[in-house]
CSV table of C-alpha atoms (C1' of nucleotides) in Angstrom, one decimal:
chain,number,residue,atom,x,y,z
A,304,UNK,CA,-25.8,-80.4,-15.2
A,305,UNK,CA,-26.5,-77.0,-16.4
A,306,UNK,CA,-25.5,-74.5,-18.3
A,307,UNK,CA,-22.3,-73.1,-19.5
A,308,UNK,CA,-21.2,-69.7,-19.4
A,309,UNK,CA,-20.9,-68.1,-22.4
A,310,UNK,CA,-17.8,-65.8,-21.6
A,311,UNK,CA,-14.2,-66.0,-20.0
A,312,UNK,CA,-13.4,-64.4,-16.5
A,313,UNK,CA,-10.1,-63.2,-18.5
A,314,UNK,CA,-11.4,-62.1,-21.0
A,315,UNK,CA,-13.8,-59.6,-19.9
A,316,UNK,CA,-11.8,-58.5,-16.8
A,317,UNK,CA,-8.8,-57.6,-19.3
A,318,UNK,CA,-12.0,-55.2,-21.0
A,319,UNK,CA,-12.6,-53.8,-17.1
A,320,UNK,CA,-9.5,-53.2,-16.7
A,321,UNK,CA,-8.8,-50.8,-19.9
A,322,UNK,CA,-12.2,-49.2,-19.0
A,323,UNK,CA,-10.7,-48.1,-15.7
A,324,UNK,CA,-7.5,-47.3,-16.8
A,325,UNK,CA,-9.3,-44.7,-18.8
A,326,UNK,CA,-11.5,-43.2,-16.7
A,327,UNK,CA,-10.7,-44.1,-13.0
A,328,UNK,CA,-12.8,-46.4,-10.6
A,329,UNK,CA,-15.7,-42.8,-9.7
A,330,UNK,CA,-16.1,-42.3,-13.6
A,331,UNK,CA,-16.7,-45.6,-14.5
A,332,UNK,CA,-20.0,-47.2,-14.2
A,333,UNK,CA,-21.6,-50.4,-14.4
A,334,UNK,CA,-23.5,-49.5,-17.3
A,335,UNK,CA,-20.7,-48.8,-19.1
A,336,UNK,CA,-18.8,-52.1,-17.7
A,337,UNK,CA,-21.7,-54.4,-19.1
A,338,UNK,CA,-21.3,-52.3,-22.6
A,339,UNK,CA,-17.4,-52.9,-22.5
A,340,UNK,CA,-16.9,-56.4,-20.9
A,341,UNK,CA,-20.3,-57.8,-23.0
A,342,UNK,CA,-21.9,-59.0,-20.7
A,343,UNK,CA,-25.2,-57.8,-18.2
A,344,UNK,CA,-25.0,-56.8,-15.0
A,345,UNK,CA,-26.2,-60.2,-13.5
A,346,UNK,CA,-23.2,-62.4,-15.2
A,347,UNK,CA,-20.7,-59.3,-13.7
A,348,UNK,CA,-22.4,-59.7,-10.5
A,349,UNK,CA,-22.6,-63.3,-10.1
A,350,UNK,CA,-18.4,-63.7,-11.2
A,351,UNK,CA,-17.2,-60.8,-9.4
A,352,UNK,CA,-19.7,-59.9,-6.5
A,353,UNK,CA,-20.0,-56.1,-7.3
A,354,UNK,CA,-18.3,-53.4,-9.1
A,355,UNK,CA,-15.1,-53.1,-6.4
A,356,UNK,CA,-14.5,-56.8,-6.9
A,357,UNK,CA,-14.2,-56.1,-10.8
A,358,UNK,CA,-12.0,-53.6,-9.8
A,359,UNK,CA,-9.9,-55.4,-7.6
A,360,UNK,CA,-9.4,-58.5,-10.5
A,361,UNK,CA,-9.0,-55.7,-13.3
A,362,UNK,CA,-5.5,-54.7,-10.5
A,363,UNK,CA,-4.7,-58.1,-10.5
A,364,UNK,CA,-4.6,-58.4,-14.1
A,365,UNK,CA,-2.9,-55.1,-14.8
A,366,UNK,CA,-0.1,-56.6,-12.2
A,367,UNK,CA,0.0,-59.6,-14.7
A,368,UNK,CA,0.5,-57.4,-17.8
A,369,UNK,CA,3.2,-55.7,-16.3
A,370,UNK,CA,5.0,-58.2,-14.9
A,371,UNK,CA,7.1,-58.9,-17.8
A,372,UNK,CA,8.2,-55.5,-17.6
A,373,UNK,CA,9.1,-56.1,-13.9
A,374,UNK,CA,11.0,-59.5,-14.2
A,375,UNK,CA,12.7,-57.8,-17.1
A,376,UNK,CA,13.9,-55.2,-14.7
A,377,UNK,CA,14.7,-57.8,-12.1
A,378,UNK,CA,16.7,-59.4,-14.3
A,379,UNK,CA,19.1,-56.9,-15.6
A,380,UNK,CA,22.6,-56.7,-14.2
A,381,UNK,CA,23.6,-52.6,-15.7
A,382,UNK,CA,23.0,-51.7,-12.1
A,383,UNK,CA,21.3,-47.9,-12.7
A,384,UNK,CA,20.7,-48.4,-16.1
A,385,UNK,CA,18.3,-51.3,-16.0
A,386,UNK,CA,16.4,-48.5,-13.7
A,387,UNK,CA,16.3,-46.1,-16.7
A,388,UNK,CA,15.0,-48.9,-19.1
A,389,UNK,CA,12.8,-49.7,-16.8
A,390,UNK,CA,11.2,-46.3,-16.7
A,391,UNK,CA,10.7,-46.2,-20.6
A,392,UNK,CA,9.7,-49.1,-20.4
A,393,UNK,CA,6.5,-48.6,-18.3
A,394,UNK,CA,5.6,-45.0,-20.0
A,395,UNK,CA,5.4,-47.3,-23.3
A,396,UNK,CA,2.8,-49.5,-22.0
A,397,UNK,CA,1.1,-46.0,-21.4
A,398,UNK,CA,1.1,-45.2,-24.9
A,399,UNK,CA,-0.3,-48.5,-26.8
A,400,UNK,CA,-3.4,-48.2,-28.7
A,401,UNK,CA,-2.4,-44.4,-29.3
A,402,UNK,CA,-4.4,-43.7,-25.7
A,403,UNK,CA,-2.6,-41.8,-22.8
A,404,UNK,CA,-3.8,-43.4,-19.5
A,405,UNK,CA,-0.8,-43.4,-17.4
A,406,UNK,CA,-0.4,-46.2,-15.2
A,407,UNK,CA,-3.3,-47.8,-13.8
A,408,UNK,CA,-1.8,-48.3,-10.1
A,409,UNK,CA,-0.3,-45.1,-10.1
A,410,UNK,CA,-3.6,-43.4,-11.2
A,411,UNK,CA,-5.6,-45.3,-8.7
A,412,UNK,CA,-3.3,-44.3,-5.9
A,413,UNK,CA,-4.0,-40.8,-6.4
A,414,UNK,CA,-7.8,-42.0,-6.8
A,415,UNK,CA,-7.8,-43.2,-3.4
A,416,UNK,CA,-5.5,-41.6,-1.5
A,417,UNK,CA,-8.3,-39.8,0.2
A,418,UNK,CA,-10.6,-43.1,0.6
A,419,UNK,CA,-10.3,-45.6,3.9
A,420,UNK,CA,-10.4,-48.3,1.4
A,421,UNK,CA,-8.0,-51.2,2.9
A,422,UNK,CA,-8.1,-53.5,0.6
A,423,UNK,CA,-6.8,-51.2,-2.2
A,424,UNK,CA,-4.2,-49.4,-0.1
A,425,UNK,CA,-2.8,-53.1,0.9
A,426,UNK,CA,-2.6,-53.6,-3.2
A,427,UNK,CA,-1.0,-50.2,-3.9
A,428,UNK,CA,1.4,-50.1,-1.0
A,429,UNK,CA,2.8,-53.9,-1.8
A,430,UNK,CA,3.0,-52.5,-5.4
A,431,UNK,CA,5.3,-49.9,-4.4
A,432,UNK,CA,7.1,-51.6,-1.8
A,433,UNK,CA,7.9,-54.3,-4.1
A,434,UNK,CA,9.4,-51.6,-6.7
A,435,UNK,CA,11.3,-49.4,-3.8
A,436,UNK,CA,12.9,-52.8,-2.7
A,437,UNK,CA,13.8,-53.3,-7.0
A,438,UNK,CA,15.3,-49.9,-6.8
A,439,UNK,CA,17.4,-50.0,-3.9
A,440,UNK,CA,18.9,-53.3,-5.0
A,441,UNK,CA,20.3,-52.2,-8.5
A,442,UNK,CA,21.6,-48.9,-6.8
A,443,UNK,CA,23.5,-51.1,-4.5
A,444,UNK,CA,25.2,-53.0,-7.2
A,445,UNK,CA,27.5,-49.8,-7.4
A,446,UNK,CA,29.7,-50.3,-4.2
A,447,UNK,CA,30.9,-46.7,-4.1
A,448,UNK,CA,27.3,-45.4,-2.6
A,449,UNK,CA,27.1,-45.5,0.8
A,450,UNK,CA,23.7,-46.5,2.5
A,451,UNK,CA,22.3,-42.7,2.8
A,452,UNK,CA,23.1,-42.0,-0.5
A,453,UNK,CA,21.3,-45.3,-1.6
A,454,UNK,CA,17.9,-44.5,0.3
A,455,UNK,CA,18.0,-41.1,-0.8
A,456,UNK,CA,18.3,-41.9,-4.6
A,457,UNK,CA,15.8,-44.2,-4.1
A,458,UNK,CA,13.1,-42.0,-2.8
A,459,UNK,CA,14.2,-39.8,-5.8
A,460,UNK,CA,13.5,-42.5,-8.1
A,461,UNK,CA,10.7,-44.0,-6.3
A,462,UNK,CA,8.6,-40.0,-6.7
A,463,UNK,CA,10.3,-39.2,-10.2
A,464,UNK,CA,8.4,-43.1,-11.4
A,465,UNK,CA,5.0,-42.1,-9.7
A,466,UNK,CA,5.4,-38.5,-11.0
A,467,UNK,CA,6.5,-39.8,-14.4
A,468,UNK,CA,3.1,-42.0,-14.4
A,469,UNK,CA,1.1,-39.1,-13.7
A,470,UNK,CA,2.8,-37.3,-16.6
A,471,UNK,CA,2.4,-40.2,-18.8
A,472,UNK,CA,-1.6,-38.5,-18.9
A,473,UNK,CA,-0.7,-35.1,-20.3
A,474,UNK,CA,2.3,-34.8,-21.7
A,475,UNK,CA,4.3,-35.4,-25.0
A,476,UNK,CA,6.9,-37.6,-25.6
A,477,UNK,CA,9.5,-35.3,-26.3
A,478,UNK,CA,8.9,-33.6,-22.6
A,479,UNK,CA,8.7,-37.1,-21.1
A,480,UNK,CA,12.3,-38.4,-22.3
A,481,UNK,CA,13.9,-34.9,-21.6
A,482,UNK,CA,12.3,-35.3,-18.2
A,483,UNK,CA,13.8,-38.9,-18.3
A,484,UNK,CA,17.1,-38.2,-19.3
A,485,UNK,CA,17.8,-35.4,-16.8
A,486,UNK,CA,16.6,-37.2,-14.0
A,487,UNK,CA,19.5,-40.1,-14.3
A,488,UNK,CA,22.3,-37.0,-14.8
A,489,UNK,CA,21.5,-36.4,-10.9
A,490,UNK,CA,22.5,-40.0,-9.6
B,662,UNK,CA,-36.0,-3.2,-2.0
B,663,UNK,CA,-35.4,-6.9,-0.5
B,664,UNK,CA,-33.4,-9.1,1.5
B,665,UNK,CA,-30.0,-9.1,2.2
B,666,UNK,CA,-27.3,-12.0,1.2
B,667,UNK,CA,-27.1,-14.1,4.8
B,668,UNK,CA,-23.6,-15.4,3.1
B,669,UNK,CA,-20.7,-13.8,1.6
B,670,UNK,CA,-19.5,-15.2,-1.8
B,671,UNK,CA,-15.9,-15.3,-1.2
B,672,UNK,CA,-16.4,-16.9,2.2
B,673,UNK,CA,-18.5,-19.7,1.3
B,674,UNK,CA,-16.0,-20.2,-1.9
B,675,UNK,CA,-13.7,-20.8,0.0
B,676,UNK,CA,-14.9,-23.4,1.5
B,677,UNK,CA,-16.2,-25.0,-1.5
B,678,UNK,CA,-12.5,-24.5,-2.9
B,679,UNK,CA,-11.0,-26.9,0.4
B,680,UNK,CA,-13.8,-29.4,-0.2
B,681,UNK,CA,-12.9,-30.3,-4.1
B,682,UNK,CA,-9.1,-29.5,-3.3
B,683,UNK,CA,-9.5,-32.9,-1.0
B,684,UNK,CA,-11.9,-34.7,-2.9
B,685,UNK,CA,-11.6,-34.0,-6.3
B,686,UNK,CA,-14.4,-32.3,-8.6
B,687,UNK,CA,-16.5,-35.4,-9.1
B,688,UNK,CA,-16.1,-36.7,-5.5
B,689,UNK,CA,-17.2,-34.2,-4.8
B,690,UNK,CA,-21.4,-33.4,-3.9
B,691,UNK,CA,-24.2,-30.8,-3.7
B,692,UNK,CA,-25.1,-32.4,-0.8
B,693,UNK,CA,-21.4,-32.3,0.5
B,694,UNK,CA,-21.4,-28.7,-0.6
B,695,UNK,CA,-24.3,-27.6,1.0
B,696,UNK,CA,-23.0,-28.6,4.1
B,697,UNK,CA,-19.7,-27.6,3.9
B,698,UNK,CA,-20.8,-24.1,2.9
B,699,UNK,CA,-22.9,-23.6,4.9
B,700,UNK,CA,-26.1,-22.4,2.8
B,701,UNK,CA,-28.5,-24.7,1.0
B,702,UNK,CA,-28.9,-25.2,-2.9
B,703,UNK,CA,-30.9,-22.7,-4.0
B,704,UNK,CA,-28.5,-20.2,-2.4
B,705,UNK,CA,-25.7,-22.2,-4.3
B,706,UNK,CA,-27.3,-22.3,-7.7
B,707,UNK,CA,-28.6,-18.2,-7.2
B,708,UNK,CA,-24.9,-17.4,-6.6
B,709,UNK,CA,-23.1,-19.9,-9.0
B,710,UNK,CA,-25.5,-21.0,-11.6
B,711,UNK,CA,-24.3,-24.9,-10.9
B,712,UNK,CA,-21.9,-27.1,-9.7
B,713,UNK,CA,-19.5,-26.4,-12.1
B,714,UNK,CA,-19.9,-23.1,-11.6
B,715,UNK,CA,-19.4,-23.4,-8.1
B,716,UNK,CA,-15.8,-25.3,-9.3
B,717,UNK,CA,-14.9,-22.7,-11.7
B,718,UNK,CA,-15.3,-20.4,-9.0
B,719,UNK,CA,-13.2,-22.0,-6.7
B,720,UNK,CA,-10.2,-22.5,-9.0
B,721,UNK,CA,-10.0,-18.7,-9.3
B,722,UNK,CA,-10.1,-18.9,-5.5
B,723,UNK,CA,-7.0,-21.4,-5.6
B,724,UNK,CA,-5.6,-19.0,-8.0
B,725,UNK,CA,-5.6,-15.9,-5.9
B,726,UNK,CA,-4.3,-17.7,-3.0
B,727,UNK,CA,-1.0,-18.9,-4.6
B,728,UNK,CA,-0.4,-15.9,-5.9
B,729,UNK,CA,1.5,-15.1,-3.5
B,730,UNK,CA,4.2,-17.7,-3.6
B,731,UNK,CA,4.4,-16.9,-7.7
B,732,UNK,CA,4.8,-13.3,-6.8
B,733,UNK,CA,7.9,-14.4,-4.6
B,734,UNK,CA,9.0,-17.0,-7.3
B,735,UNK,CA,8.9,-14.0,-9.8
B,736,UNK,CA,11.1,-11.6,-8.0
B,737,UNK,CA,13.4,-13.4,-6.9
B,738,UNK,CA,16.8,-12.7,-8.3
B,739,UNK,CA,18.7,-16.1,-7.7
B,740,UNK,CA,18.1,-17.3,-10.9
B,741,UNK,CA,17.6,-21.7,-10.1
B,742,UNK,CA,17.8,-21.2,-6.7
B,743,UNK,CA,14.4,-19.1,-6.8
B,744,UNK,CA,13.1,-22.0,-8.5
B,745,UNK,CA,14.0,-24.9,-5.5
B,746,UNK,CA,12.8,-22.5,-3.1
B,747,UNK,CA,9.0,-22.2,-5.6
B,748,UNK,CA,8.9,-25.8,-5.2
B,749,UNK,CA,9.6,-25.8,-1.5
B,750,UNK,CA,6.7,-23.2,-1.1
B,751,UNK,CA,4.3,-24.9,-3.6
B,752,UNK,CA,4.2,-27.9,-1.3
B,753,UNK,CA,4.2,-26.3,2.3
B,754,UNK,CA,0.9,-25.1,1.2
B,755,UNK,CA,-0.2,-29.0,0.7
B,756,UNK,CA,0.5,-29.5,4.5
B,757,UNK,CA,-1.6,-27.1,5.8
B,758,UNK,CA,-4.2,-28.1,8.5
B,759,UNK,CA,-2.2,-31.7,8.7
B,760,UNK,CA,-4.0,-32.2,5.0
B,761,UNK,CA,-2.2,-33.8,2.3
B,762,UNK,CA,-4.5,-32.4,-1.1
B,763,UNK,CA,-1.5,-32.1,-3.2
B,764,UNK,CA,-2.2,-29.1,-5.3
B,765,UNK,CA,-5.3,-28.2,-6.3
B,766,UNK,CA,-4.7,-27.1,-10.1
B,767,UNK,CA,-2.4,-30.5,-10.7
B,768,UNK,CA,-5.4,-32.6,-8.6
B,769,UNK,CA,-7.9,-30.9,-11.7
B,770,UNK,CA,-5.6,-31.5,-14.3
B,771,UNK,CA,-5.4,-35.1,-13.7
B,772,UNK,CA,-8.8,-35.5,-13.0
B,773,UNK,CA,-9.8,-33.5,-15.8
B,774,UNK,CA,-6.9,-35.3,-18.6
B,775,UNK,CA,-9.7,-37.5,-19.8
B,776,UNK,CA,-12.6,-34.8,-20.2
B,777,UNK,CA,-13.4,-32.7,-23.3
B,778,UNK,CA,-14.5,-29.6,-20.3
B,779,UNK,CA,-12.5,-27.1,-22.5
B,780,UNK,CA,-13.2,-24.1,-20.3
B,781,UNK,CA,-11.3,-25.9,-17.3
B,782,UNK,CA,-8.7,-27.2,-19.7
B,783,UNK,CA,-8.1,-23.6,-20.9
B,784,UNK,CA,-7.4,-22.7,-16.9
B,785,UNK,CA,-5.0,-25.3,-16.2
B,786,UNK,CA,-3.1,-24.5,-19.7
B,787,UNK,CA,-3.1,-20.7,-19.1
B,788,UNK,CA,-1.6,-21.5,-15.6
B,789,UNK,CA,0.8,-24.1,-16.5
B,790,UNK,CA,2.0,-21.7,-19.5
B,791,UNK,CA,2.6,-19.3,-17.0
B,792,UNK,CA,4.7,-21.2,-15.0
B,793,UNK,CA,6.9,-22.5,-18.0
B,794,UNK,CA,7.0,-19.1,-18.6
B,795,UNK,CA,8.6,-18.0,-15.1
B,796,UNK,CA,10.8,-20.8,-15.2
B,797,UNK,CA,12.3,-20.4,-18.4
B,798,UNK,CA,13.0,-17.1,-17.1
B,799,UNK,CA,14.6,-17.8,-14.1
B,800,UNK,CA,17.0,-20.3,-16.0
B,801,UNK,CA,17.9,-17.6,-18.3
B,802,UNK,CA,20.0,-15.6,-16.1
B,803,UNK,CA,22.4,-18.5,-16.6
B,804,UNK,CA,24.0,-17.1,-19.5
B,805,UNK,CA,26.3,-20.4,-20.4
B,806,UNK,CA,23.1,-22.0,-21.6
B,807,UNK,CA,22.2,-22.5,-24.5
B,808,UNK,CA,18.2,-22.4,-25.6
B,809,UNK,CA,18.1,-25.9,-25.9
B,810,UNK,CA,19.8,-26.8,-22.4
B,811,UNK,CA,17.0,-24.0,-21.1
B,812,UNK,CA,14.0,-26.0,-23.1
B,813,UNK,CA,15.5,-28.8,-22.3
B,814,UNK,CA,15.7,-28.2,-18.8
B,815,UNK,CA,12.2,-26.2,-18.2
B,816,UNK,CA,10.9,-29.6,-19.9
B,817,UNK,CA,12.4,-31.5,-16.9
B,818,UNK,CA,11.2,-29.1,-14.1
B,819,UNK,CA,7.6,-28.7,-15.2
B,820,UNK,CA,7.4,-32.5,-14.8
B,821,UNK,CA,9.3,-32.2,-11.6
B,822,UNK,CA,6.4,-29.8,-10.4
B,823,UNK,CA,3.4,-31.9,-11.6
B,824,UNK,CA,5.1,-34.8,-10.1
B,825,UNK,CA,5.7,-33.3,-7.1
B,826,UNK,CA,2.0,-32.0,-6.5
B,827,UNK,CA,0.7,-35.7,-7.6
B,828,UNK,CA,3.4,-37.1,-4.6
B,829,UNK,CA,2.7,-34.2,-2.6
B,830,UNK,CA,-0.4,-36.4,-1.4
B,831,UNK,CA,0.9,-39.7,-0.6
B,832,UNK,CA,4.3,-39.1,0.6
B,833,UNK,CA,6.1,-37.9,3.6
B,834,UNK,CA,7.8,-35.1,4.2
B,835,UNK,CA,11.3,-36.6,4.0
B,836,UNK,CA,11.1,-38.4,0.6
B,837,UNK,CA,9.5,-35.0,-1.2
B,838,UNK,CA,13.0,-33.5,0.4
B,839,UNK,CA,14.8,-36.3,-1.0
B,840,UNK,CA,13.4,-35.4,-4.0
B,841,UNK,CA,13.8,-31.8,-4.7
B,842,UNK,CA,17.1,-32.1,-3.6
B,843,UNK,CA,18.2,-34.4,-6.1
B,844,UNK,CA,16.1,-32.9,-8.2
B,845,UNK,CA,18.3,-29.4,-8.4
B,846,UNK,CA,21.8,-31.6,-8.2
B,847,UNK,CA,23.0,-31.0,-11.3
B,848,UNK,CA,21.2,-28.1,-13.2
C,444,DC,C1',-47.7,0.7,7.4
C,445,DT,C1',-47.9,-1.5,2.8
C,446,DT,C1',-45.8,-3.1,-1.2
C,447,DT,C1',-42.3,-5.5,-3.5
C,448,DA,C1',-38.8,-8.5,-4.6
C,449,DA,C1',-34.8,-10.9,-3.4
C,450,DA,C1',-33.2,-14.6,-0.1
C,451,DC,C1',-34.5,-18.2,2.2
C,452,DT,C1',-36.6,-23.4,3.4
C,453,DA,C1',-37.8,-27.7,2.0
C,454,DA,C1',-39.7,-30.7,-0.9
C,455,DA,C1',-39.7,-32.8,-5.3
C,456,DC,C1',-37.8,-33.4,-9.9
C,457,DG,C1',-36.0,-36.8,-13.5
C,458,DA,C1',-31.8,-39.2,-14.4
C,459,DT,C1',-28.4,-42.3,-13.0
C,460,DT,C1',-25.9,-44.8,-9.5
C,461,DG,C1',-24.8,-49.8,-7.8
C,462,DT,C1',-27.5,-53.8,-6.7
C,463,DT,C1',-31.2,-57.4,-6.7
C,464,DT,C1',-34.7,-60.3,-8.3
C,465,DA,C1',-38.3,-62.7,-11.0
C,466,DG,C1',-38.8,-65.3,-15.0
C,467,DT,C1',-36.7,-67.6,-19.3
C,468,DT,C1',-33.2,-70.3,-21.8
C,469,DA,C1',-29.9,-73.8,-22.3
C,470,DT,C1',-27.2,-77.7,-21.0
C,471,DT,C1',-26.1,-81.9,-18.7
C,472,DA,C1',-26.8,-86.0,-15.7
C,473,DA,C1',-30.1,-89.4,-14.8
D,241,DT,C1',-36.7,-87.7,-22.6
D,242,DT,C1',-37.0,-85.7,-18.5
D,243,DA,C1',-35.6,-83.4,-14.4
D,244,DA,C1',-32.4,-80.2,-12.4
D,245,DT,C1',-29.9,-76.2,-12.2
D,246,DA,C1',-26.6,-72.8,-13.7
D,247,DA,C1',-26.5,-68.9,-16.9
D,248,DC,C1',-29.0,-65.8,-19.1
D,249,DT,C1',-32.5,-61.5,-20.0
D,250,DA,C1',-34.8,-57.7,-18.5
D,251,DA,C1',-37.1,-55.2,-15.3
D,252,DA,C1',-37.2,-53.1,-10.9
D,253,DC,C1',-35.0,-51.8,-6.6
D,254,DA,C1',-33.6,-48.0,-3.2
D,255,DA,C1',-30.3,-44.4,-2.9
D,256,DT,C1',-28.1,-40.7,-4.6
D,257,DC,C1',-26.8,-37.5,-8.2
D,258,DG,C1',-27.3,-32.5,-10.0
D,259,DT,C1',-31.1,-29.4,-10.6
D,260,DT,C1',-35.6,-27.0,-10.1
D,261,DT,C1',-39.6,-25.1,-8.0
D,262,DA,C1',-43.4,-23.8,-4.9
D,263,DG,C1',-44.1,-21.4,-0.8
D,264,DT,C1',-42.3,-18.6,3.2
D,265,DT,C1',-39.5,-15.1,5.4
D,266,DT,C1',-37.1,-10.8,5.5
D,267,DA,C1',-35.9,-6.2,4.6
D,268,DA,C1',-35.7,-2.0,1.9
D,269,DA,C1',-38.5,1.5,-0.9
D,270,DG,C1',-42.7,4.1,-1.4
DNA sequence: CTTTAAACTAAACGATTGTTTAGTTATTAA
DNA sequence: TTAATAACTAAACAATCGTTTAGTTTAAAG
């Protein structure tokens, strides 16, 4: 018995979510948000509580974008060389609409690595154990690695992803796939 | 004919420099500053002209202090071993005082990758250059390669190094080992 | 001493931050 | 058609941002 909202939760959150991507959670402002997502601040408040709950949705759905690329990766049965597609695989994401923002959970773990914010550390840290556990599992499909070699290839992998991401923000292609390419000649 | 400084530059610099180094440039405030140097604003601003100033200022700082470990790096004699041991050195100096900052020029250059502050983008350039530079060098006195195995491969450890600073401040100890190691297998 | 000017303190500046609120519009159930 | 209420607009909120400024203290030069 009253009025309908005139935009979708989606929809606007999948605007937030580029916006941060770009400029990190400090250097985006809710001024800015309204401009991006279309919408004033009371309609952002009233769906989302305040500007760290945008945030938090805008993770979610950056998890849902990616999760393709993820079950993808799951899926593969090439053992260390679903690992390497992987890895171009999520420094392509990085490059659509010819912007270079890295990886949004990767740049907001170095965001808040010096924060006491929880909530955010819970998301990042699932994030990563989730991909460690992804990691270990294809290096085990080669039965010739013991289990220190294994844990030790995967904390090699698990730094040369996050490091990659970081990258992603600076440098070219051509430096990226060397990088890429050399770092599977060490497994 | 007047009063004396009560502060000296360098000193309260330094200070300055430890406070963005863990908090990042816009994390960073006046009010934060003031405190953590010690003297009040209008000290700040007679000394520095502004905050930014106060940042430039403190990137030289950084710049002094790791000069050191770059002198070592540069006359070493062990051609890729001088270049494990760099990145061994680069991050000790992350784990100072039981801080994890990561390193401070990589920390700008992230934070920075989005900005058009071309004075601060000419720093970090200037001092990445520099250390392509070195490291082509070092991988030189490998005469059986050939200049693109050396591009190729000063490519792969300049990413190595930025990744390493960026991890340098969310991991432990053992997987950063992990990493380098692995890193230096087969070069 | 007195003069002079740099170094200090502390308050205020306008702009912007994230957030709230009072008042208006629009839609649906009665 | 009316009453009810969620969704909207737009202005204001207190707090903080980087910066400036008016007034006081201090110390060296004349």
């Amino acid at each position: 018995m009253a009025r309908k909202k005139q935009y979708i939760e989606e929809e606007v959150i999948a605007k937030a979510m580029n916006l941060f991507w770009r400029n990190g959670y400090e250097n985006t402002s809710m001024q800015m948000l309204e401009k991006e997502m279309g919408i004033n601040k009371f309609s952002i408040y009233s769906s989302f509580g305040n500007k760290h709950g945008v945030f938090v949705e805008s993770l979610k759905a950056y998890k849902k974008n990616v999760h393709s690329i993820f079950d993808k990766f799951q899926k593969g049965t090439n053992g260390i060389e679903d690992i390497k597609e992987f890895f171009y695989d999520s420094i392509s994401i990085s490059y659509q609409e010819g912007n270079e923002k890295g990886c949004l959970v990767t740049n907001t773990y170095n965001e808040f690595s010096e924060t006491e914010d929880e909530l955010i550390k819970e998301q990042m840290n699932s994030f990563m154990d989730n991909l460690k556990k992804l990691i270990i599992e294809k290096l085990k499909t080669d039965k010739t690695k013991d289990t220190e070699t294994v844990t030790k290839q995967a904390n090699y992998l698990l730094l040369a992803k996050h490091g990659l991401a970081a990258a992603a923000r600076v440098n070219s292609t051509k430096e990226i796939e060397d990088y890429i390419e050399l770092t599977f000649k060490n497994l």
